[in-house]
Amino acid sequence: MNSKVWRLIPLLEASGNVQMAIDRWLLEQHQSGKHPPTLRFYTWSPLAISLGYHQRQYPEYWQHLTWQGQKLDLVRRPTGGRAVLHQGDLTYAVITSGLTGSRLQVYEKICEFLIQGWRSLGVELRYGTAGRGYIHNPNCFGTATGADLVLPDGNKLIGSAQLRGAGAILQHGSIRLRPDAALFAQVFGSESFTNVQLPQSLSVEKIIAALIAAASNCFAMQIEVQPLSQSEWEAILAHQP
């Protein structure tokens, strides 16, 4: 890819519905040629469970979950995959175009910046291999597919999902940083919880800086930091479901 300018939207905390509206809007704008490729990082507030676009079956009690006195949101992503619990995690989103190959090849082209970024922080990641239980498992982090990134001990650190259309791609994914075992058990029941072992010195700011540097290298681009403008916010919020 030729060197070009990508937009970086600074770290943003918002509800799941707003975050998904932003990702959809950025993809639509990029598809129509009105917006450059974009990289952004965000967190979910209130905490949420996001469902894959085609995920119709999930426990009814998910609609009534609370944690520390606050109700959990139940949000549908524009991308596929299984349910993700957004607590103690950091989400990344890449919106770009011009990538060729199969879905898995495109995943790997985009995920390379995640692998390089985490390697610079002293953490080695590799692609997962799907187990037989994947189709029947409502929990995205209960199994790792070839599109996911796992730690040397086999525990999944990053689960990603994709939406492609009109030559453009939205890929976003959840990076597990400090998941809470009790909440995980409340959501996914008796399924075994495995904590992620990461260096204690890693702050969210340090992780984001490393991933931005790796993205600049992997996508051969320059970064331009640009928060969402008032008019963009108005257009995005008008798109909310």
Coordinates of C-alpha atoms in Angstrom, one line a residue, residues 6-218:
W6 CA -5.1 7.9 8.1
R7 CA -7.3 9.6 10.7
L8 CA -6.8 8.6 14.3
I9 CA -9.8 9.4 16.5
P10 CA -8.6 9.7 20.2
L11 CA -9.6 7.2 22.8
L12 CA -13.3 7.6 23.4
E13 CA -15.6 6.2 26.1
A14 CA -19.3 5.9 25.3
S15 CA -22.2 3.5 25.3
G16 CA -22.1 0.5 23.0
N17 CA -24.9 1.8 20.8
V18 CA -23.0 5.0 20.2
Q19 CA -19.7 3.2 19.6
M20 CA -21.3 0.9 17.0
A21 CA -23.0 3.8 15.3
I22 CA -19.6 5.5 15.0
D23 CA -18.1 2.4 13.4
R24 CA -21.0 2.0 11.0
W25 CA -20.9 5.7 10.1
L26 CA -17.1 5.7 9.5
L27 CA -17.5 2.7 7.2
E28 CA -20.3 4.3 5.2
Q29 CA -18.3 7.5 4.8
H30 CA -15.2 5.7 3.7
Q31 CA -17.2 3.6 1.2
S32 CA -18.6 6.8 -0.3
G33 CA -15.1 8.3 -0.6
K34 CA -15.9 11.1 1.9
H35 CA -13.5 9.9 4.6
P36 CA -10.0 8.6 4.8
P37 CA -9.0 5.2 6.4
T38 CA -9.4 5.4 10.1
L39 CA -7.9 3.9 13.3
R40 CA -9.6 4.3 16.6
F41 CA -9.6 2.9 20.2
Y42 CA -12.5 3.0 22.6
T43 CA -14.1 1.7 25.8
W44 CA -17.7 0.9 26.7
S45 CA -19.7 2.7 29.3
P46 CA -21.9 1.4 30.7
L47 CA -20.5 -2.1 30.5
A48 CA -22.0 -4.2 27.7
I49 CA -22.4 -7.5 26.0
S50 CA -22.1 -7.1 22.3
L51 CA -23.9 -9.7 20.1
G52 CA -22.7 -10.7 16.6
Y53 CA -25.0 -9.4 13.8
H54 CA -26.4 -12.8 13.1
Q55 CA -26.4 -14.1 16.7
R56 CA -30.1 -14.7 17.5
Q57 CA -29.7 -17.2 20.4
Y58 CA -28.5 -16.0 23.8
P59 CA -29.7 -16.4 27.4
E60 CA -32.8 -14.4 28.2
Y61 CA -31.3 -13.3 31.6
W62 CA -28.6 -11.3 29.7
Q63 CA -31.2 -8.6 29.3
H64 CA -31.4 -8.1 33.1
L65 CA -27.8 -8.4 34.2
T66 CA -26.3 -5.8 36.6
W67 CA -22.8 -5.3 37.9
Q68 CA -21.8 -3.0 40.8
G69 CA -25.4 -1.6 40.8
Q70 CA -25.4 -0.8 37.1
K71 CA -27.3 -2.6 34.3
L72 CA -25.3 -4.1 31.5
D73 CA -26.2 -3.0 28.0
L74 CA -27.0 -5.6 25.4
V75 CA -25.8 -4.2 22.0
R76 CA -25.8 -5.7 18.5
R77 CA -22.6 -5.2 16.4
P78 CA -22.7 -4.6 12.7
T79 CA -20.1 -7.4 12.4
G80 CA -20.4 -11.2 12.8
G81 CA -19.1 -13.5 15.5
R82 CA -20.2 -14.4 19.0
A83 CA -21.0 -12.4 22.2
V84 CA -18.3 -10.4 23.8
L85 CA -18.4 -9.0 27.4
H86 CA -17.0 -5.5 27.3
Q87 CA -15.5 -5.0 30.8
G88 CA -11.9 -4.4 31.5
D89 CA -11.2 -4.4 27.7
L90 CA -10.0 -2.0 25.0
T91 CA -11.6 -2.1 21.6
Y92 CA -9.8 -1.2 18.4
A93 CA -11.4 -0.4 15.0
V94 CA -9.8 -0.2 11.6
I95 CA -11.8 1.2 8.6
T96 CA -9.9 0.9 5.3
S97 CA -10.1 -0.3 1.7
G98 CA -7.9 -1.7 -1.0
L99 CA -7.1 -5.0 0.8
T100 CA -7.4 -8.1 -1.4
G101 CA -7.6 -11.8 -0.6
S102 CA -9.9 -14.1 1.3
R103 CA -11.6 -13.0 4.6
L104 CA -8.9 -14.8 6.6
Q105 CA -6.1 -13.2 4.5
V106 CA -7.6 -9.8 5.1
Y107 CA -7.9 -10.5 8.8
E108 CA -4.2 -11.4 8.9
K109 CA -3.2 -8.2 7.0
I110 CA -5.0 -6.1 9.5
C111 CA -4.0 -8.1 12.6
E112 CA -0.4 -7.7 11.7
F113 CA -0.3 -4.4 13.5
L114 CA -1.7 -6.0 16.6
I115 CA 1.0 -8.7 16.6
Q116 CA 3.8 -6.1 15.9
G117 CA 2.5 -3.7 18.5
W118 CA 2.2 -6.3 21.3
R119 CA 5.6 -7.7 20.4
S120 CA 7.1 -4.3 21.0
L121 CA 5.6 -4.5 24.5
G122 CA 7.2 -7.9 25.1
V123 CA 4.0 -9.9 24.4
E124 CA 4.1 -12.6 21.7
L125 CA 0.7 -13.4 20.0
R126 CA -0.2 -16.1 17.5
Y127 CA -3.4 -17.0 15.6
G128 CA -5.9 -19.3 17.3
T129 CA -7.3 -22.6 16.0
A130 CA -11.0 -23.2 16.2
G131 CA -12.2 -26.1 18.3
R132 CA -15.2 -28.2 17.5
G133 CA -17.4 -26.4 20.0
Y134 CA -17.1 -23.0 18.3
I135 CA -20.5 -23.1 16.5
H136 CA -22.4 -23.9 19.7
N137 CA -20.5 -21.5 22.0
P138 CA -22.2 -18.1 22.6
N139 CA -19.0 -16.7 24.1
C140 CA -16.5 -15.2 21.7
F141 CA -13.7 -15.7 24.1
G142 CA -14.6 -19.3 24.9
T143 CA -12.8 -20.4 21.8
A144 CA -10.2 -19.0 19.4
T145 CA -10.5 -19.1 15.6
G146 CA -7.9 -18.4 13.0
A147 CA -9.0 -14.7 13.1
D148 CA -8.2 -14.4 16.8
L149 CA -4.9 -13.8 18.6
V150 CA -3.8 -15.9 21.5
L151 CA -1.0 -15.7 24.1
P152 CA 1.7 -18.3 24.4
D153 CA -0.3 -20.1 27.1
G154 CA -3.2 -20.5 24.6
N155 CA -5.5 -17.9 26.3
K156 CA -7.2 -15.6 23.9
L157 CA -6.2 -11.9 24.1
I158 CA -7.9 -10.4 21.1
G159 CA -11.1 -11.4 19.3
S160 CA -12.0 -9.6 16.1
A161 CA -14.9 -9.4 13.7
Q162 CA -15.3 -7.9 10.2
L163 CA -17.8 -6.3 7.9
R164 CA -17.0 -5.9 4.2
G165 CA -18.9 -3.9 1.6
A166 CA -18.3 -1.8 -1.5
G167 CA -14.6 -2.5 -1.4
A168 CA -14.2 -1.2 2.2
I169 CA -13.7 -3.1 5.4
L170 CA -14.6 -2.5 9.1
Q171 CA -12.6 -4.7 11.4
H172 CA -13.0 -4.2 15.1
G173 CA -12.0 -6.3 18.1
S174 CA -11.8 -6.5 21.8
I175 CA -8.5 -6.7 23.7
R176 CA -8.8 -8.3 27.1
L177 CA -6.9 -6.4 29.7
R178 CA -8.4 -6.7 33.1
P179 CA -11.5 -9.0 32.9
D180 CA -13.4 -9.6 36.1
A181 CA -13.8 -13.3 36.9
A182 CA -17.0 -12.9 38.9
L183 CA -18.8 -10.9 36.2
F184 CA -17.6 -13.4 33.6
A185 CA -19.1 -16.2 35.6
Q186 CA -22.4 -14.2 35.9
V187 CA -22.6 -13.8 32.1
F188 CA -21.3 -17.1 30.8
G189 CA -22.1 -19.4 33.8
S190 CA -19.8 -22.4 34.6
E191 CA -17.6 -21.9 31.6
S192 CA -14.0 -21.8 32.7
F193 CA -12.5 -18.3 33.2
T194 CA -8.9 -17.8 32.3
N195 CA -7.2 -14.6 33.3
V196 CA -4.8 -13.0 30.9
Q197 CA -1.2 -12.7 32.0
L198 CA 0.2 -9.4 30.9
P199 CA 3.1 -7.3 32.2
Q200 CA 2.0 -5.2 35.1
S201 CA 3.6 -2.1 33.8
L202 CA 1.4 -1.8 30.8
S203 CA -1.1 1.1 30.9
V204 CA -3.8 1.6 28.3
E205 CA -1.9 4.7 27.0
K206 CA 1.3 2.7 26.5
I207 CA -0.6 -0.1 24.7
I208 CA -2.4 2.4 22.4
A209 CA 0.9 4.2 21.6
A210 CA 2.5 0.9 20.7
L211 CA -0.4 -0.1 18.5
I212 CA -0.5 3.3 16.7
A213 CA 3.3 3.0 16.0
A214 CA 2.8 -0.5 14.6
A215 CA -0.1 0.5 12.5
S216 CA 1.9 3.3 10.9
N217 CA 4.5 0.8 10.0
C218 CA 2.2 -2.1 8.8

